[in-house]
Amino acid sequence: MKLLFISAVDKAEAWREAMLNELPELEFRVWPDEAEPRDDVDYALVWRPPHGLLKTYPNLKAILSLGAGIDGIVCDPELPRHLPIVRLVDHCLTDGMSEYVIYWVLHYHRHMGKYSRMVADGKWSNLPQHDTRLRRVGILGLGELGGNAARKLAALGFDVAGWSRSEKDIQGVTSFTGRDALKLFLARTEILVCLLPLTDKTAGIINAETIAQLPHGAFVINSARGGHVVDAELLAALNSGHLAGATLDVFHNEPPPPDHPFWSHPKVAVTPHMASLTVPHYAAEYIAMNIRRITAGEVPLNVVDLDKGY
Ligand code: NDP
Ligand code: OXD
């Protein structure tokens, strides 16, 4: 059984070790391997593979994503669409994302940025403390990651709502679905978190119109994809005072160019696409489980629906 790793070469050894630990019989190859035959590769384990590459492996059984988001795979115009594309779902990735979201929600809820600035200026005073039960957090996307973050924020006592395609039944979380409900969802959201996949329907969803529907003084946390945000419109809302702050982990270009206003904007916190990282040791368990399922003739878990785009 042969697997081809198509990602940053400096990560290959950690992945080889993790995968062979799970599947000792696996032949683990690392792209580029131009001298090797292409017709005996069974699986491609990928992060943003070059366009047109996957179609040159004629006997692939599946494309296994190294990330939860598969926008960097499905954007390939020559993608072999008959193959199952398997998303990464792993407790370590999920827990890490919830930690990131909770960290920044608490940061805004407890005015930690303002306190840091006050203390740096030698000021000793208090700001009003909000009732957690009245703090309205809204999560765009209630899937593996958004659903977990919503559940944990609700357990902390926040007033949590989420927006997804299909209705959700998560304890303590109000579920909104569909475009019409988006407006109502935004109107009640003081801290907006984006955990949507990047698709034709969600690209640019954080724009002048949707931001205007948030209450004055709202915060935005985007840890999904840079393409969800219309940068200039987010900046305009921060500059006008309508938005009180934004935390951005993902960008149209990563890293953003050195002169991008996000880097130095006083109301923007930038993190380097680290909201949650894939840890080979844990992810390999899940990937190996799906390879075993495919070998046994079963359908792998978490196959992308190409019609929906996620
Ligand atoms: P899932 O596929 O599990 O969840 C996606 C959610 O978005 C679902 O609730 C889905 O609704 C909802 N959704 C999708 N399209 C629409 C739409 N048009 N309208 C309303 N709701 C929609 O994805 P994950 O939770 O696993 O991951 C989410 C994203 O997080 C990834 O795609 C990736 O881009 C990003 N990510 C970022 C990381 C980082 O470090 N910054 C790390 C990992 C992931 P429904 O449930 O009804 O299908
Ligand atoms: C992912 C990511 O999609 O790390 O998993 O962004």
Coordinates of C-alpha atoms and ligand atoms in Angstrom, one line a residue:
M1 CA 0.0 0.0 0.0
K2 CA 1.6 3.3 -1.1
L3 CA 0.8 6.8 0.2
L4 CA 2.2 10.0 -1.3
F5 CA 2.7 13.0 1.0
I6 CA 2.2 16.3 -0.8
S7 CA 2.9 19.1 1.6
A8 CA 5.8 21.0 3.1
V9 CA 8.8 18.7 2.8
D10 CA 10.2 19.7 6.3
K11 CA 7.1 18.1 7.8
A12 CA 7.4 14.8 6.0
E13 CA 9.6 13.0 8.6
A14 CA 7.1 13.6 11.4
W15 CA 4.3 12.4 9.3
R16 CA 6.2 9.3 8.1
E17 CA 6.9 8.3 11.7
A18 CA 3.3 8.9 12.7
M19 CA 1.8 7.1 9.8
L20 CA 4.2 4.1 10.0
N21 CA 3.4 3.8 13.7
E22 CA -0.2 3.3 12.7
L23 CA 0.3 1.3 9.5
P24 CA 3.8 -0.4 9.5
E25 CA 3.0 -2.0 6.1
L26 CA 2.6 1.4 4.4
E27 CA 5.1 2.7 1.8
F28 CA 5.4 6.4 2.6
R29 CA 6.6 8.5 -0.3
V30 CA 7.2 12.2 -0.4
W31 CA 6.4 14.5 -3.3
P32 CA 8.3 15.5 -5.5
D33 CA 9.5 12.0 -6.4
E34 CA 9.6 12.5 -10.2
A35 CA 11.7 9.3 -10.8
E36 CA 9.1 7.1 -9.1
P37 CA 6.2 5.4 -11.0
R38 CA 2.8 7.1 -10.5
D39 CA 0.4 4.3 -11.2
D40 CA 1.1 2.4 -7.9
V41 CA 0.2 5.2 -5.5
D42 CA -3.0 4.4 -3.5
Y43 CA -3.4 7.5 -1.3
A44 CA -2.5 11.1 -1.5
L45 CA -2.1 12.9 1.8
V46 CA -2.2 16.5 0.9
W47 CA -2.2 20.2 2.0
R48 CA -2.9 22.6 -0.9
P49 CA -1.4 20.3 -3.7
P50 CA -0.3 22.1 -6.9
H51 CA -3.1 22.3 -9.4
G52 CA -3.1 19.4 -11.9
L53 CA -0.9 17.2 -9.8
L54 CA -3.5 14.8 -8.4
K55 CA -4.9 13.8 -11.7
T56 CA -1.4 12.4 -12.7
Y57 CA -1.8 9.5 -10.2
P58 CA -4.2 7.3 -12.1
N59 CA -4.9 4.7 -9.4
L60 CA -5.6 6.8 -6.3
K61 CA -8.3 5.4 -4.0
A62 CA -8.7 8.6 -2.0
I63 CA -7.4 12.1 -1.4
L64 CA -6.7 12.5 2.4
S65 CA -6.6 16.1 3.6
L66 CA -4.0 17.2 6.2
G67 CA -6.5 19.9 7.3
A68 CA -10.1 20.3 8.2
G69 CA -10.5 22.8 5.4
I70 CA -10.4 21.4 1.8
D71 CA -10.7 24.7 -0.1
G72 CA -7.0 24.3 -1.1
I73 CA -7.8 20.9 -2.7
V74 CA -11.2 21.6 -4.4
C75 CA -9.9 24.8 -6.1
D76 CA -7.8 22.5 -8.4
P77 CA -9.6 22.9 -11.8
E78 CA -8.3 19.5 -12.8
L79 CA -9.3 17.7 -9.6
P80 CA -10.2 14.1 -10.1
R81 CA -13.7 14.6 -8.9
H82 CA -14.6 10.9 -8.8
L83 CA -12.3 10.3 -5.9
P84 CA -13.4 10.6 -2.3
I85 CA -11.8 13.6 -0.5
V86 CA -11.6 13.0 3.2
R87 CA -11.5 15.9 5.6
L88 CA -9.4 15.9 8.8
V89 CA -11.5 15.5 11.9
D90 CA -9.4 15.0 15.0
H91 CA -10.0 15.8 18.7
C92 CA -6.7 17.6 19.0
L93 CA -7.6 20.0 16.2
T94 CA -11.1 20.4 17.6
D95 CA -10.0 21.1 21.1
G96 CA -7.2 23.5 19.9
M97 CA -9.8 25.5 17.9
S98 CA -12.2 25.7 20.9
E99 CA -9.3 27.0 23.1
Y100 CA -8.5 29.7 20.5
V101 CA -12.1 30.8 20.3
I102 CA -12.6 30.8 24.1
Y103 CA -9.4 32.6 24.6
W104 CA -10.4 35.5 22.3
V105 CA -14.0 35.6 23.4
L106 CA -12.8 35.9 27.0
H107 CA -10.2 38.5 25.9
Y108 CA -13.0 40.8 24.5
H109 CA -15.6 39.9 27.2
R110 CA -13.2 40.8 30.0
H111 CA -11.6 43.9 28.2
M112 CA -8.2 42.3 28.4
G113 CA -6.8 44.4 25.5
K114 CA -8.0 47.6 27.1
Y115 CA -6.5 46.6 30.5
S116 CA -3.1 45.8 28.9
R117 CA -3.0 49.2 27.3
M118 CA -4.1 51.0 30.5
V119 CA -1.5 49.2 32.6
A120 CA 1.2 49.9 30.0
D121 CA 0.3 53.6 30.5
G122 CA 0.5 53.2 34.3
K123 CA -3.3 53.6 34.8
W124 CA -4.9 51.7 37.7
S125 CA -8.7 51.6 37.3
N126 CA -11.5 49.2 36.5
L127 CA -13.9 48.8 33.6
P128 CA -17.5 47.6 33.9
Q129 CA -17.8 43.8 34.2
H130 CA -20.5 42.3 31.9
D131 CA -22.8 39.5 32.9
T132 CA -21.6 36.4 31.1
R133 CA -25.1 35.2 30.7
L134 CA -26.0 38.3 28.8
R135 CA -22.9 38.3 26.5
R136 CA -24.1 37.2 23.1
V137 CA -21.6 35.2 21.1
G138 CA -22.5 34.0 17.6
I139 CA -20.7 31.3 15.6
L140 CA -20.9 31.1 11.9
G141 CA -20.6 27.4 11.2
L142 CA -21.7 24.8 13.7
G143 CA -19.7 21.8 12.3
E144 CA -17.0 19.8 14.0
L145 CA -15.1 23.0 15.1
G146 CA -17.9 25.6 15.5
G147 CA -20.2 23.0 17.2
N148 CA -17.5 22.2 19.8
A149 CA -16.7 25.8 20.5
A150 CA -20.4 26.7 20.8
R151 CA -21.0 23.9 23.3
K152 CA -18.0 24.9 25.4
L153 CA -18.9 28.6 25.4
A154 CA -22.4 27.7 26.4
A155 CA -21.0 25.6 29.3
L156 CA -19.1 28.7 30.4
G157 CA -22.4 30.6 30.6
F158 CA -22.3 32.7 27.5
D159 CA -25.5 33.3 25.5
V160 CA -24.5 31.4 22.4
A161 CA -26.1 31.1 18.9
G162 CA -24.8 29.5 15.7
W163 CA -25.6 29.8 12.1
S164 CA -25.4 26.7 9.8
R165 CA -27.1 25.2 6.8
S166 CA -29.0 22.6 8.7
E167 CA -30.6 23.1 12.1
K168 CA -28.6 22.0 15.2
D169 CA -29.7 20.8 18.6
I170 CA -26.8 21.7 20.9
Q171 CA -27.6 22.3 24.5
G172 CA -27.6 26.0 25.4
V173 CA -27.0 27.1 21.7
T174 CA -29.7 28.8 19.6
S175 CA -29.6 27.5 16.1
F176 CA -30.2 29.8 13.1
T177 CA -30.3 28.5 9.5
G178 CA -30.6 30.0 6.1
R179 CA -29.9 33.4 4.6
D180 CA -33.0 35.1 6.0
A181 CA -32.1 34.1 9.5
L182 CA -28.5 35.4 9.1
K183 CA -29.7 39.0 9.6
L184 CA -31.4 38.0 12.9
F185 CA -28.4 36.0 14.0
L186 CA -26.0 39.0 13.3
A187 CA -28.3 41.5 15.0
R188 CA -28.0 39.6 18.3
T189 CA -24.3 38.8 18.1
E190 CA -21.8 40.9 20.1
I191 CA -18.8 38.7 19.5
L192 CA -18.9 37.0 16.0
V193 CA -16.7 33.9 15.4
C194 CA -16.3 32.6 11.8
L195 CA -15.8 28.8 11.5
L196 CA -17.3 28.3 8.1
P197 CA -15.7 26.4 5.3
L198 CA -14.6 28.6 2.4
T199 CA -17.1 27.9 -0.5
D200 CA -18.8 29.9 -3.2
K201 CA -21.6 30.6 -0.8
T202 CA -19.4 31.7 2.2
A203 CA -16.7 33.7 0.4
G204 CA -16.7 37.3 1.5
I205 CA -19.5 36.7 4.1
I206 CA -17.9 39.2 6.5
N207 CA -18.5 42.3 4.5
A208 CA -19.9 45.9 4.9
E209 CA -23.5 44.7 4.8
T210 CA -23.2 41.8 7.3
I211 CA -20.9 43.9 9.6
A212 CA -23.5 46.7 9.6
Q213 CA -26.0 44.1 10.9
L214 CA -23.9 43.5 14.0
P215 CA -24.6 45.8 17.0
H216 CA -22.4 48.8 17.4
G217 CA -19.2 47.9 19.3
A218 CA -19.2 44.2 18.2
F219 CA -16.0 42.1 17.8
V220 CA -15.1 39.7 15.0
I221 CA -12.9 36.6 15.3
N222 CA -12.0 34.9 12.0
S223 CA -10.2 31.6 12.4
A224 CA -11.7 30.0 9.2
R225 CA -10.2 31.4 6.0
G226 CA -9.1 34.8 4.9
G227 CA -11.5 34.6 2.0
H228 CA -14.4 35.0 4.3
V229 CA -13.5 38.6 5.0
V230 CA -13.6 41.6 2.6
D231 CA -10.6 43.2 4.2
A232 CA -11.3 46.8 3.2
E233 CA -14.8 46.6 4.5
L234 CA -13.7 45.2 7.8
L235 CA -11.1 47.9 8.1
A236 CA -13.7 50.6 7.3
A237 CA -15.9 49.3 10.1
L238 CA -13.0 49.2 12.6
N239 CA -12.0 52.8 11.6
S240 CA -15.6 54.1 11.9
G241 CA -15.9 52.6 15.4
H242 CA -18.8 50.3 14.4
L243 CA -16.5 47.4 15.2
A244 CA -14.6 47.5 18.5
G245 CA -11.9 44.9 17.5
A246 CA -11.0 41.9 15.3
T247 CA -8.9 38.9 15.7
L248 CA -7.6 37.4 12.5
D249 CA -5.8 34.1 12.2
V250 CA -6.3 33.6 8.4
F251 CA -5.7 35.9 5.4
H252 CA -6.2 36.1 1.7
N253 CA -2.4 35.8 1.4
E254 CA -0.5 34.2 4.2
P255 CA 1.4 36.0 5.5
P256 CA -0.3 39.2 4.5
P257 CA 2.1 41.6 2.7
P258 CA 4.3 43.7 5.0
D259 CA 2.3 46.9 4.2
H260 CA -1.1 45.3 4.9
P261 CA -2.9 47.6 7.5
F262 CA -3.9 44.5 9.6
W263 CA -0.4 44.2 10.9
S264 CA -0.3 47.4 12.7
H265 CA -4.0 48.3 13.2
P266 CA -4.6 49.1 16.9
K267 CA -7.9 47.2 16.9
V268 CA -6.6 44.1 15.1
A269 CA -4.9 41.1 16.7
V270 CA -3.1 39.0 14.1
T271 CA -2.1 35.4 14.7
P272 CA -0.2 33.3 12.1
H273 CA -2.7 30.7 11.1
M274 CA -2.3 28.8 14.4
A275 CA -5.8 28.8 15.8
S276 CA -5.4 25.0 15.7
L277 CA -2.6 23.0 14.2
T278 CA -2.7 19.4 12.9
V279 CA -0.6 17.2 15.2
P280 CA 0.7 14.2 13.2
H281 CA 0.5 11.8 16.1
Y282 CA -3.2 12.2 16.6
A283 CA -4.2 13.0 13.0
A284 CA -2.4 9.8 11.9
E285 CA -4.8 7.7 14.0
Y286 CA -7.7 9.1 12.2
I287 CA -6.1 8.9 8.7
A288 CA -5.1 5.3 9.3
M289 CA -8.6 4.5 10.5
N290 CA -10.0 5.8 7.2
I291 CA -7.4 3.9 5.1
R292 CA -8.4 0.7 7.0
R293 CA -12.0 1.5 6.2
I294 CA -11.3 1.9 2.5
T295 CA -9.2 -1.3 2.4
A296 CA -12.1 -3.1 4.0
G297 CA -14.4 -1.8 1.3
E298 CA -16.2 0.6 3.6
V299 CA -16.9 4.3 3.0
P300 CA -14.4 6.6 4.8
L301 CA -15.7 9.0 7.4
N302 CA -16.1 12.7 6.6
V303 CA -16.0 12.6 2.9
V304 CA -16.4 16.0 1.2
D305 CA -19.7 16.6 -0.6
L306 CA -18.4 18.3 -3.7
D307 CA -21.8 19.7 -4.5
K308 CA -21.9 21.6 -1.2
G309 CA -18.2 22.4 -1.5
Y310 CA -17.2 21.2 2.0
Ligands
NDP1 P1 -17.4 21.3 9.1 O1 -17.6 21.0 7.6 O2 -17.5 20.3 10.1 O3 -18.5 22.5 9.5 C1 -18.9 23.5 8.6 C2 -20.1 24.2 9.2 O4 -20.4 25.3 8.3 C3 -21.3 23.3 9.2 O5 -22.1 23.6 10.4 C4 -22.1 23.8 8.0 O6 -23.5 23.6 8.1 C5 -21.8 25.2 7.9 N1 -21.9 25.8 6.6 C6 -21.3 25.5 5.5 N2 -21.7 26.2 4.4 C7 -22.7 27.0 4.9 C8 -23.6 27.9 4.3 N3 -23.5 28.2 3.0 N4 -24.5 28.5 5.1 C9 -24.6 28.2 6.4 N5 -23.8 27.3 7.1 C10 -22.8 26.7 6.3 O7 -16.0 22.1 9.1 P2 -15.1 22.2 10.4 O8 -15.9 22.7 11.5 O9 -14.3 21.0 10.6 O10 -14.0 23.4 9.9 C11 -14.5 24.6 9.5 C12 -13.3 25.4 8.9 O11 -12.4 25.8 9.9 C13 -12.5 24.7 7.9 O12 -13.2 24.6 6.6 C14 -11.2 25.5 7.8 O13 -11.3 26.5 6.8 C15 -11.2 26.2 9.2 N6 -10.0 25.7 10.0 C16 -9.1 26.7 10.4 C17 -8.0 26.3 11.2 C18 -7.1 27.3 11.6 O14 -6.1 27.0 12.3 N7 -7.3 28.6 11.4 C19 -7.8 24.9 11.6 C20 -8.9 24.0 11.1 C21 -9.9 24.5 10.3 P3 -24.1 22.1 8.2 O15 -23.7 21.6 9.6 O16 -25.6 22.4 8.2 O17 -23.6 21.3 7.1
OXD2 C1 -7.2 23.4 8.5 C2 -6.2 24.5 8.8 O1 -8.0 23.5 7.6 O2 -5.3 24.2 9.6 O3 -7.1 22.3 9.2 O4 -6.5 25.6 8.4

